[in-house]
PDB file of C-alpha atoms and ligand atoms in Angstrom:
ATOM      1  CA  MET M   1     140.938  96.530 102.238  1.00 94.00           C
ATOM      2  CA  THR M   2     137.273  96.187 102.577  1.00 97.00           C
ATOM      3  CA  GLU M   3     134.733  98.154 100.343  1.00 98.00           C
ATOM      4  CA  HIS M   4     133.735 100.092 103.706  1.00 98.00           C
ATOM      5  CA  GLU M   5     137.555 101.067 104.142  1.00 98.00           C
ATOM      6  CA  LEU M   6     137.773 102.296 100.472  1.00 98.00           C
ATOM      7  CA  VAL M   7     134.493 104.466 101.022  1.00 98.00           C
ATOM      8  CA  GLN M   8     136.304 105.766 104.314  1.00 98.00           C
ATOM      9  CA  MET M   9     139.407 106.565 102.469  1.00 98.00           C
ATOM     10  CA  ALA M  10     137.429 108.350  99.650  1.00 98.00           C
ATOM     11  CA  LEU M  11     135.611 110.569 102.704  1.00 98.00           C
ATOM     12  CA  ALA M  12     138.974 111.453 103.916  1.00 98.00           C
ATOM     13  CA  ALA M  13     140.424 112.470 100.593  1.00 98.00           C
ATOM     14  CA  ARG M  14     137.376 114.763 100.052  1.00 98.00           C
ATOM     15  CA  GLU M  15     138.713 116.965 102.850  1.00 98.00           C
ATOM     16  CA  GLN M  16     141.478 117.982 100.646  1.00 98.00           C
ATOM     17  CA  ALA M  17     138.993 119.008  97.756  1.00 98.00           C
ATOM     18  CA  TYR M  18     139.311 122.713  96.122  1.00 98.00           C
ATOM     19  CA  ALA M  19     136.034 123.208  95.046  1.00 98.00           C
ATOM     20  CA  PRO M  20     135.322 127.524  95.820  1.00 98.00           C
ATOM     21  CA  TYR M  21     133.115 127.342  92.570  1.00 98.00           C
ATOM     22  CA  SER M  22     130.732 124.457  92.781  1.00 98.00           C
ATOM     23  CA  ASN M  23     131.086 124.002  96.418  1.00 98.00           C
ATOM     24  CA  PHE M  24     130.832 120.336  95.670  1.00 98.00           C
ATOM     25  CA  ARG M  25     133.461 118.503  97.427  1.00 98.00           C
ATOM     26  CA  VAL M  26     134.439 115.000  95.950  1.00 98.00           C
ATOM     27  CA  GLY M  27     136.803 112.358  97.230  1.00 98.00           C
ATOM     28  CA  ALA M  28     137.971 109.381  95.665  1.00 98.00           C
ATOM     29  CA  ALA M  29     140.053 106.181  96.478  1.00 98.00           C
ATOM     30  CA  LEU M  30     141.498 103.759  94.069  1.00 98.00           C
ATOM     31  CA  LEU M  31     142.566 100.588  94.960  1.00 98.00           C
ATOM     32  CA  CYS M  32     145.240  98.739  92.901  1.00 98.00           C
ATOM     33  CA  SER M  33     145.649  94.884  92.286  1.00 96.00           C
ATOM     34  CA  ASP M  34     148.595  95.203  94.047  1.00 96.00           C
ATOM     35  CA  GLY M  35     147.161  96.626  97.092  1.00 97.00           C
ATOM     36  CA  ASN M  36     148.274  99.941  96.896  1.00 98.00           C
ATOM     37  CA  VAL M  37     145.509 102.807  97.152  1.00 98.00           C
ATOM     38  CA  TYR M  38     145.758 105.984  95.485  1.00 98.00           C
ATOM     39  CA  THR M  39     143.570 109.028  96.652  1.00 98.00           C
ATOM     40  CA  GLY M  40     142.380 112.080  95.118  1.00 98.00           C
ATOM     41  CA  CYS M  41     139.897 115.194  95.514  1.00 98.00           C
ATOM     42  CA  ASN M  42     138.544 117.571  92.779  1.00 98.00           C
ATOM     43  CA  ILE M  43     140.567 120.615  91.868  1.00 98.00           C
ATOM     44  CA  GLU M  44     138.783 123.303  90.359  1.00 98.00           C
ATOM     45  CA  ASN M  45     140.317 126.315  88.746  1.00 98.00           C
ATOM     46  CA  ALA M  46     139.157 130.351  88.200  1.00 98.00           C
ATOM     47  CA  SER M  47     139.098 128.906  84.434  1.00 98.00           C
ATOM     48  CA  TYR M  48     136.703 126.350  84.885  1.00 98.00           C
ATOM     49  CA  PRO M  49     137.724 123.707  82.106  1.00 97.00           C
ATOM     50  CA  CYS M  50     140.914 123.541  83.828  1.00 98.00           C
ATOM     51  CA  GLY M  51     139.458 121.543  87.065  1.00 98.00           C
ATOM     52  CA  ILE M  52     140.096 117.940  87.698  1.00 98.00           C
ATOM     53  CA  CYS M  53     137.770 115.593  89.036  1.00 98.00           C
ATOM     54  CA  ALA M  54     138.896 113.634  92.124  1.00 98.00           C
ATOM     55  CA  GLU M  55     138.572 110.058  90.335  1.00 98.00           C
ATOM     56  CA  ARG M  56     141.162 111.300  87.566  1.00 98.00           C
ATOM     57  CA  THR M  57     143.157 112.749  90.376  1.00 98.00           C
ATOM     58  CA  ALA M  58     143.672 109.624  92.026  1.00 98.00           C
ATOM     59  CA  ALA M  59     144.104 107.984  88.537  1.00 98.00           C
ATOM     60  CA  ALA M  60     146.949 110.084  87.615  1.00 98.00           C
ATOM     61  CA  LYS M  61     148.517 109.461  90.791  1.00 98.00           C
ATOM     62  CA  ALA M  62     148.356 105.767  90.629  1.00 98.00           C
ATOM     63  CA  ILE M  63     149.375 105.739  86.751  1.00 97.00           C
ATOM     64  CA  SER M  64     152.318 108.039  87.249  1.00 98.00           C
ATOM     65  CA  GLU M  65     153.744 106.078  90.014  1.00 97.00           C
ATOM     66  CA  GLY M  66     153.422 103.156  87.715  1.00 97.00           C
ATOM     67  CA  HIS M  67     150.130 101.555  89.007  1.00 96.00           C
ATOM     68  CA  THR M  68     147.914 100.731  86.052  1.00 96.00           C
ATOM     69  CA  ALA M  69     146.088  97.535  87.175  1.00 97.00           C
ATOM     70  CA  PHE M  70     142.969  98.763  89.093  1.00 98.00           C
ATOM     71  CA  GLU M  71     140.795  96.884  91.132  1.00 98.00           C
ATOM     72  CA  ALA M  72     138.185  99.057  92.710  1.00 98.00           C
ATOM     73  CA  LEU M  73     137.398 103.018  92.816  1.00 98.00           C
ATOM     74  CA  ALA M  74     135.204 104.433  95.669  1.00 98.00           C
ATOM     75  CA  VAL M  75     134.022 108.119  94.889  1.00 98.00           C
ATOM     76  CA  VAL M  76     131.780 110.500  97.450  1.00 98.00           C
ATOM     77  CA  GLY M  77     130.420 113.738  96.927  1.00 97.00           C
ATOM     78  CA  SER M  78     128.879 116.384  99.047  1.00 96.00           C
ATOM     79  CA  SER M  79     125.206 115.334  99.152  1.00 94.00           C
ATOM     80  CA  GLN M  80     123.042 112.436 100.485  1.00 95.00           C
ATOM     81  CA  LYS M  81     122.544 111.387  96.854  1.00 97.00           C
ATOM     82  CA  ILE M  82     125.545 108.908  95.857  1.00 98.00           C
ATOM     83  CA  CYS M  83     127.915 110.369  93.659  1.00 98.00           C
ATOM     84  CA  THR M  84     128.763 108.473  90.311  1.00 98.00           C
ATOM     85  CA  PRO M  85     131.954 109.269  88.067  1.00 98.00           C
ATOM     86  CA  CYS M  86     131.419 111.751  85.161  1.00 98.00           C
ATOM     87  CA  GLY M  87     131.463 111.029  81.719  1.00 97.00           C
ATOM     88  CA  LEU M  88     134.877 112.015  81.344  1.00 98.00           C
ATOM     89  CA  CYS M  89     136.130 110.043  84.299  1.00 98.00           C
ATOM     90  CA  ARG M  90     134.401 106.803  82.912  1.00 98.00           C
ATOM     91  CA  GLN M  91     136.234 106.902  79.834  1.00 97.00           C
ATOM     92  CA  PHE M  92     139.458 107.965  81.344  1.00 97.00           C
ATOM     93  CA  LEU M  93     139.106 105.018  83.902  1.00 97.00           C
ATOM     94  CA  PHE M  94     138.140 102.610  81.142  1.00 96.00           C
ATOM     95  CA  GLU M  95     141.203 102.928  79.332  1.00 96.00           C
ATOM     96  CA  PHE M  96     142.975 100.990  82.098  1.00 96.00           C
ATOM     97  CA  ALA M  97     140.167  98.834  83.640  1.00 96.00           C
ATOM     98  CA  PRO M  98     136.927  98.151  81.894  1.00 96.00           C
ATOM     99  CA  GLY M  99     135.938  95.839  84.825  1.00 96.00           C
ATOM    100  CA  LEU M 100     136.615  98.232  87.473  1.00 98.00           C
ATOM    101  CA  LYS M 101     134.460  97.892  90.434  1.00 98.00           C
ATOM    102  CA  VAL M 102     133.028 101.438  91.190  1.00 98.00           C
ATOM    103  CA  LEU M 103     131.364 102.174  94.865  1.00 98.00           C
ATOM    104  CA  CYS M 104     129.486 105.280  94.344  1.00 98.00           C
ATOM    105  CA  ALA M 105     128.739 106.531  98.034  1.00 98.00           C
ATOM    106  CA  ALA M 106     126.745 108.993  99.534  1.00 98.00           C
ATOM    107  CA  ALA M 107     127.776 111.629 101.951  1.00 97.00           C
ATOM    108  CA  ASP M 108     126.831 109.421 104.848  1.00 97.00           C
ATOM    109  CA  GLY M 109     129.149 106.559 103.869  1.00 96.00           C
ATOM    110  CA  SER M 110     126.177 104.496 102.111  1.00 98.00           C
ATOM    111  CA  TYR M 111     127.339 103.117  98.660  1.00 98.00           C
ATOM    112  CA  LYS M 112     126.233 101.451  95.805  1.00 98.00           C
ATOM    113  CA  VAL M 113     128.308  98.762  93.460  1.00 98.00           C
ATOM    114  CA  TYR M 114     128.665  99.085  89.853  1.00 98.00           C
ATOM    115  CA  CYS M 115     130.703  97.405  87.107  1.00 98.00           C
ATOM    116  CA  LEU M 116     132.425 100.411  85.035  1.00 98.00           C
ATOM    117  CA  SER M 117     131.544  98.769  81.819  1.00 97.00           C
ATOM    118  CA  ASP M 118     127.717  98.997  82.926  1.00 97.00           C
ATOM    119  CA  LEU M 119     128.201 102.798  83.404  1.00 98.00           C
ATOM    120  CA  LEU M 120     129.898 103.194  80.365  1.00 97.00           C
ATOM    121  CA  LYS M 121     127.806 100.822  77.617  1.00 96.00           C
ATOM    122  CA  GLY M 122     129.264 100.875  74.034  1.00 92.00           C
ATOM    123  CA  ALA M 123     132.334 102.380  75.356  1.00 92.00           C
ATOM    124  CA  PHE M 124     135.109 103.630  72.531  1.00 90.00           C
ATOM    125  CA  GLY M 125     138.471 101.810  73.040  1.00 85.00           C
ATOM    126  CA  GLY M 126     139.721  98.538  74.120  1.00 65.00           C
ATOM    127  CA  LYS M 127     138.900  95.936  71.618  1.00 57.00           C
ATOM    128  CA  SER M 128     137.283  98.489  69.544  1.00 57.00           C
ATOM    129  CA  MET M 129     140.508 100.120  68.773  1.00 64.00           C
ATOM    130  CA  PRO M 130     142.411  99.033  65.116  1.00 62.00           C
TER     131      PRO M 130
HETATM  132  N1  LIG P   1     133.235 116.095  90.320  1.00 55.91           N
HETATM  133  C1  LIG P   1     134.068 115.211  90.731  1.00 55.91           C
HETATM  134  O1  LIG P   1     135.323 115.453  91.020  1.00 55.91           O
HETATM  135  N2  LIG P   1     133.851 113.673  90.518  1.00 55.91           N
HETATM  136  C2  LIG P   1     132.375 113.502  90.218  1.00 55.91           C
HETATM  137  O2  LIG P   1     132.320 112.179  89.890  1.00 55.91           O
HETATM  138  C3  LIG P   1     131.531 114.387  89.621  1.00 55.91           C
HETATM  139  C4  LIG P   1     131.985 115.799  89.551  1.00 55.91           C
HETATM  140  C5  LIG P   1     133.642 117.361  90.552  1.00 55.91           C
HETATM  141  C6  LIG P   1     133.947 118.209  89.569  1.00 55.91           C
HETATM  142  C7  LIG P   1     133.683 119.697  90.151  1.00 55.91           C
HETATM  143  O3  LIG P   1     134.617 120.093  90.770  1.00 55.91           O
HETATM  144  C8  LIG P   1     132.578 119.288  90.801  1.00 55.91           C
HETATM  145  O4  LIG P   1     132.588 118.104  91.254  1.00 55.91           O
HETATM  146  C9  LIG P   1     131.086 119.806  90.319  1.00 55.91           C
HETATM  147  O5  LIG P   1     131.091 119.406  89.351  1.00 55.91           O
END
């Protein structure tokens, strides 16, 4: 699985987005250490806070199938600006993979690579827990 392929999977997952309120469609693809890939899209709701981001959809699918070791995540939104995970998703993912490689893609498939711990400086959790 190349970085390019993971981004392409995120782009494909974006097709399933349910985003009638924001019209901002997002797709994510999460590569697990065992080679499995779980994809996700954002799913909005008339009661706005009920919505879930693409990244957490993908992570919840993986975790609920017993896969909690994450290698890389690709995320793509609907604009030519790269899409970076929101704060909630950063914290959610940090729980399982502080060193996660995050491929933040633009709609044309170009992307920048970040490390999750750089995106969430001074994160709560992990070694700071009692
Ligand atoms: N969204 C994601 O799915 N992932 C992100 O990284 C940023 C935001 C979703 C949430 C909401 O459905 C829409 O994009 C607009 O914020």
